[in-house]
């Protein structure tokens, strides 16, 4: 069974009330519940985490290295600025997918640049909460191609 970490970055705790025309009307709790349902359907282990603090996100990336096969991250506005989160993902070497609820490429110019995407396997944007689901699906497909056995199972076999 694959082990997946989802990280939600700053201000995503406000989902549902924050600019609903841009980010949708689901709360973060509802998004996480849908992702847990998806995990149960596909049969993978899922942990989700949200923080408004760069250091806490970095700590969670580091901790994921101990148990997770893959990481799906919506870094929020840190996407555009955080070399520290980028270095954390590159440093632990966990395959990661960057996701965004909105289509950042169709928005303000500062959102067109991601300092995180170059250290990720890929990026999925613009599909609301489905961006997370699609990110998980894509990452599992990537893992099945590149790492036929869960790293955790490999480590314990
Ligand atoms: C976001 C896009 C970012 O530019 C923004 O700062 C967010 C949300 C998204 O999911 O669309 O906080 O990551």
GROMACS .gro file of C-alpha atoms and ligand atoms in nm:
model
  170
    1UNK     CA    1   0.000   0.000   0.000
    2UNK     CA    2   0.128   0.345  -0.089
    3UNK     CA    3   0.169   0.604   0.185
    4UNK     CA    4   0.087   0.959   0.086
    5UNK     CA    5   0.126   1.293   0.261
    6UNK     CA    6  -0.090   1.589   0.159
    7UNK     CA    7   0.019   1.935   0.275
    8UNK     CA    8  -0.201   2.244   0.257
    9UNK     CA    9  -0.016   2.572   0.294
   10UNK     CA   10  -0.110   2.914   0.429
   11UNK     CA   11  -0.466   3.046   0.425
   12UNK     CA   12  -0.609   2.716   0.304
   13UNK     CA   13  -0.767   2.674   0.649
   14UNK     CA   14  -0.998   2.953   0.528
   15UNK     CA   15  -1.137   2.749   0.239
   16UNK     CA   16  -1.513   2.787   0.209
   17UNK     CA   17  -1.511   3.150   0.322
   18UNK     CA   18  -1.199   3.275   0.140
   19UNK     CA   19  -1.271   3.415  -0.209
   20UNK     CA   20  -1.520   3.135  -0.286
   21UNK     CA   21  -1.545   3.237  -0.652
   22UNK     CA   22  -1.175   3.157  -0.687
   23UNK     CA   23  -1.128   2.870  -0.443
   24UNK     CA   24  -1.474   2.711  -0.421
   25UNK     CA   25  -1.716   2.666  -0.135
   26UNK     CA   26  -1.583   2.348   0.022
   27UNK     CA   27  -1.414   2.385   0.358
   28UNK     CA   28  -1.073   2.230   0.420
   29UNK     CA   29  -1.241   1.968   0.641
   30UNK     CA   30  -1.470   1.876   0.350
   31UNK     CA   31  -1.177   1.860   0.106
   32UNK     CA   32  -0.984   1.632   0.343
   33UNK     CA   33  -1.293   1.411   0.387
   34UNK     CA   34  -1.324   1.371   0.009
   35UNK     CA   35  -0.956   1.285  -0.014
   36UNK     CA   36  -0.995   1.026   0.262
   37UNK     CA   37  -1.287   0.872   0.070
   38UNK     CA   38  -1.067   0.860  -0.240
   39UNK     CA   39  -0.784   0.701  -0.041
   40UNK     CA   40  -1.022   0.432   0.087
   41UNK     CA   41  -1.149   0.362  -0.267
   42UNK     CA   42  -0.801   0.334  -0.417
   43UNK     CA   43  -0.655   0.179  -0.101
   44UNK     CA   44  -0.366   0.397   0.002
   45UNK     CA   45  -0.274   0.549   0.337
   46UNK     CA   46  -0.328   0.923   0.359
   47UNK     CA   47  -0.216   1.185   0.609
   48UNK     CA   48  -0.319   1.546   0.562
   49UNK     CA   49  -0.166   1.854   0.724
   50UNK     CA   50  -0.230   2.228   0.703
   51UNK     CA   51  -0.016   2.510   0.836
   52UNK     CA   52   0.018   2.882   0.791
   53UNK     CA   53   0.385   2.859   0.895
   54UNK     CA   54   0.673   2.791   0.659
   55UNK     CA   55   0.880   2.610   0.925
   56UNK     CA   56   0.595   2.377   1.017
   57UNK     CA   57   0.550   2.287   0.650
   58UNK     CA   58   0.923   2.218   0.620
   59UNK     CA   59   0.915   2.001   0.935
   60UNK     CA   60   0.625   1.802   0.787
   61UNK     CA   61   0.816   1.749   0.462
   62UNK     CA   62   1.114   1.622   0.664
   63UNK     CA   63   0.893   1.391   0.873
   64UNK     CA   64   0.724   1.256   0.561
   65UNK     CA   65   1.061   1.124   0.452
   66UNK     CA   66   1.033   0.871   0.734
   67UNK     CA   67   0.710   0.710   0.618
   68UNK     CA   68   0.562   0.855   0.298
   69UNK     CA   69   0.619   0.737  -0.057
   70UNK     CA   70   0.487   1.058  -0.208
   71UNK     CA   71   0.388   1.412  -0.130
   72UNK     CA   72   0.107   1.626  -0.272
   73UNK     CA   73   0.153   1.987  -0.173
   74UNK     CA   74  -0.044   2.306  -0.221
   75UNK     CA   75   0.209   2.557  -0.090
   76UNK     CA   76  -0.035   2.849  -0.120
   77UNK     CA   77   0.146   3.179  -0.164
   78UNK     CA   78   0.473   3.012  -0.056
   79UNK     CA   79   0.463   2.860  -0.405
   80UNK     CA   80   0.588   3.186  -0.544
   81UNK     CA   81   0.853   3.270  -0.281
   82UNK     CA   82   0.974   2.984  -0.064
   83UNK     CA   83   1.317   2.856  -0.153
   84UNK     CA   84   1.315   2.694   0.192
   85UNK     CA   85   1.018   2.465   0.108
   86UNK     CA   86   1.173   2.395  -0.230
   87UNK     CA   87   1.502   2.295  -0.063
   88UNK     CA   88   1.314   2.073   0.185
   89UNK     CA   89   1.142   1.879  -0.096
   90UNK     CA   90   1.467   1.849  -0.290
   91UNK     CA   91   1.655   1.758   0.027
   92UNK     CA   92   1.436   1.465   0.133
   93UNK     CA   93   1.393   1.342  -0.223
   94UNK     CA   94   1.028   1.236  -0.185
   95UNK     CA   95   0.846   1.246  -0.521
   96UNK     CA   96   0.613   1.545  -0.499
   97UNK     CA   97   0.328   1.693  -0.700
   98UNK     CA   98   0.241   2.062  -0.665
   99UNK     CA   99  -0.131   2.133  -0.680
  100UNK     CA  100  -0.346   2.446  -0.684
  101UNK     CA  101  -0.719   2.488  -0.659
  102UNK     CA  102  -0.715   2.784  -0.897
  103UNK     CA  103  -0.546   2.812  -1.235
  104UNK     CA  104  -0.253   3.020  -1.116
  105UNK     CA  105  -0.138   3.073  -1.477
  106UNK     CA  106  -0.459   3.261  -1.558
  107UNK     CA  107  -0.425   3.495  -1.259
  108UNK     CA  108  -0.193   3.778  -1.152
  109UNK     CA  109   0.159   3.761  -1.299
  110UNK     CA  110   0.321   3.696  -0.958
  111UNK     CA  111   0.129   3.367  -0.942
  112UNK     CA  112   0.272   3.245  -1.272
  113UNK     CA  113   0.605   3.162  -1.115
  114UNK     CA  114   0.654   2.862  -0.890
  115UNK     CA  115   0.987   2.812  -0.716
  116UNK     CA  116   0.857   2.471  -0.599
  117UNK     CA  117   0.756   2.316  -0.934
  118UNK     CA  118   1.113   2.253  -1.056
  119UNK     CA  119   1.170   2.003  -0.772
  120UNK     CA  120   0.835   1.827  -0.830
  121UNK     CA  121   0.738   1.544  -1.061
  122UNK     CA  122   0.459   1.763  -1.196
  123UNK     CA  123   0.199   2.027  -1.131
  124UNK     CA  124  -0.184   2.020  -1.144
  125UNK     CA  125  -0.377   2.348  -1.131
  126UNK     CA  126  -0.725   2.482  -1.176
  127UNK     CA  127  -0.954   2.193  -1.084
  128UNK     CA  128  -1.061   2.298  -0.734
  129UNK     CA  129  -1.042   2.016  -0.480
  130UNK     CA  130  -1.005   1.772  -0.771
  131UNK     CA  131  -0.651   1.908  -0.820
  132UNK     CA  132  -0.556   1.719  -0.501
  133UNK     CA  133  -0.732   1.401  -0.615
  134UNK     CA  134  -0.574   1.420  -0.957
  135UNK     CA  135  -0.237   1.492  -0.797
  136UNK     CA  136  -0.267   1.179  -0.582
  137UNK     CA  137  -0.379   0.970  -0.881
  138UNK     CA  138  -0.094   1.099  -1.096
  139UNK     CA  139   0.163   1.046  -0.823
  140UNK     CA  140   0.049   0.687  -0.760
  141UNK     CA  141   0.081   0.623  -1.134
  142UNK     CA  142   0.430   0.775  -1.127
  143UNK     CA  143   0.527   0.564  -0.824
  144UNK     CA  144   0.399   0.246  -0.989
  145UNK     CA  145   0.624   0.317  -1.287
  146UNK     CA  146   0.931   0.430  -1.098
  147UNK     CA  147   0.909   0.242  -0.767
  148UNK     CA  148   0.722  -0.086  -0.815
  149UNK     CA  149   0.722  -0.164  -0.442
  150UNK     CA  150   0.634   0.082  -0.167
  151UNK     CA  151   0.958   0.221  -0.025
  152UNK     CA  152   0.832   0.136   0.321
  153UNK     CA  153   0.761  -0.226   0.227
  154UNK     CA  154   1.100  -0.240   0.056
  155UNK     CA  155   1.270  -0.111   0.367
  156UNK     CA  156   1.105  -0.373   0.589
  157UNK     CA  157   1.130  -0.672   0.352
  158LIG     C1  158  -0.333   2.869  -0.439
  158LIG     C2  159  -0.280   2.974  -0.538
  158LIG     C3  160  -0.183   3.068  -0.469
  158LIG     O1  161  -0.136   3.167  -0.561
  158LIG     C4  162  -0.250   3.139  -0.354
  158LIG     O2  163  -0.158   3.221  -0.285
  158LIG     C5  164  -0.316   3.043  -0.260
  158LIG     C6  165  -0.396   2.934  -0.317
  158LIG     C7  166  -0.440   2.777  -0.505
  158LIG     O3  167  -0.461   2.670  -0.453
  158LIG     O4  168  -0.500   2.815  -0.605
  158LIG     O5  169  -0.312   3.059  -0.139
  158LIG     O6  170  -0.226   2.788  -0.399
   0.00000   0.00000   0.00000
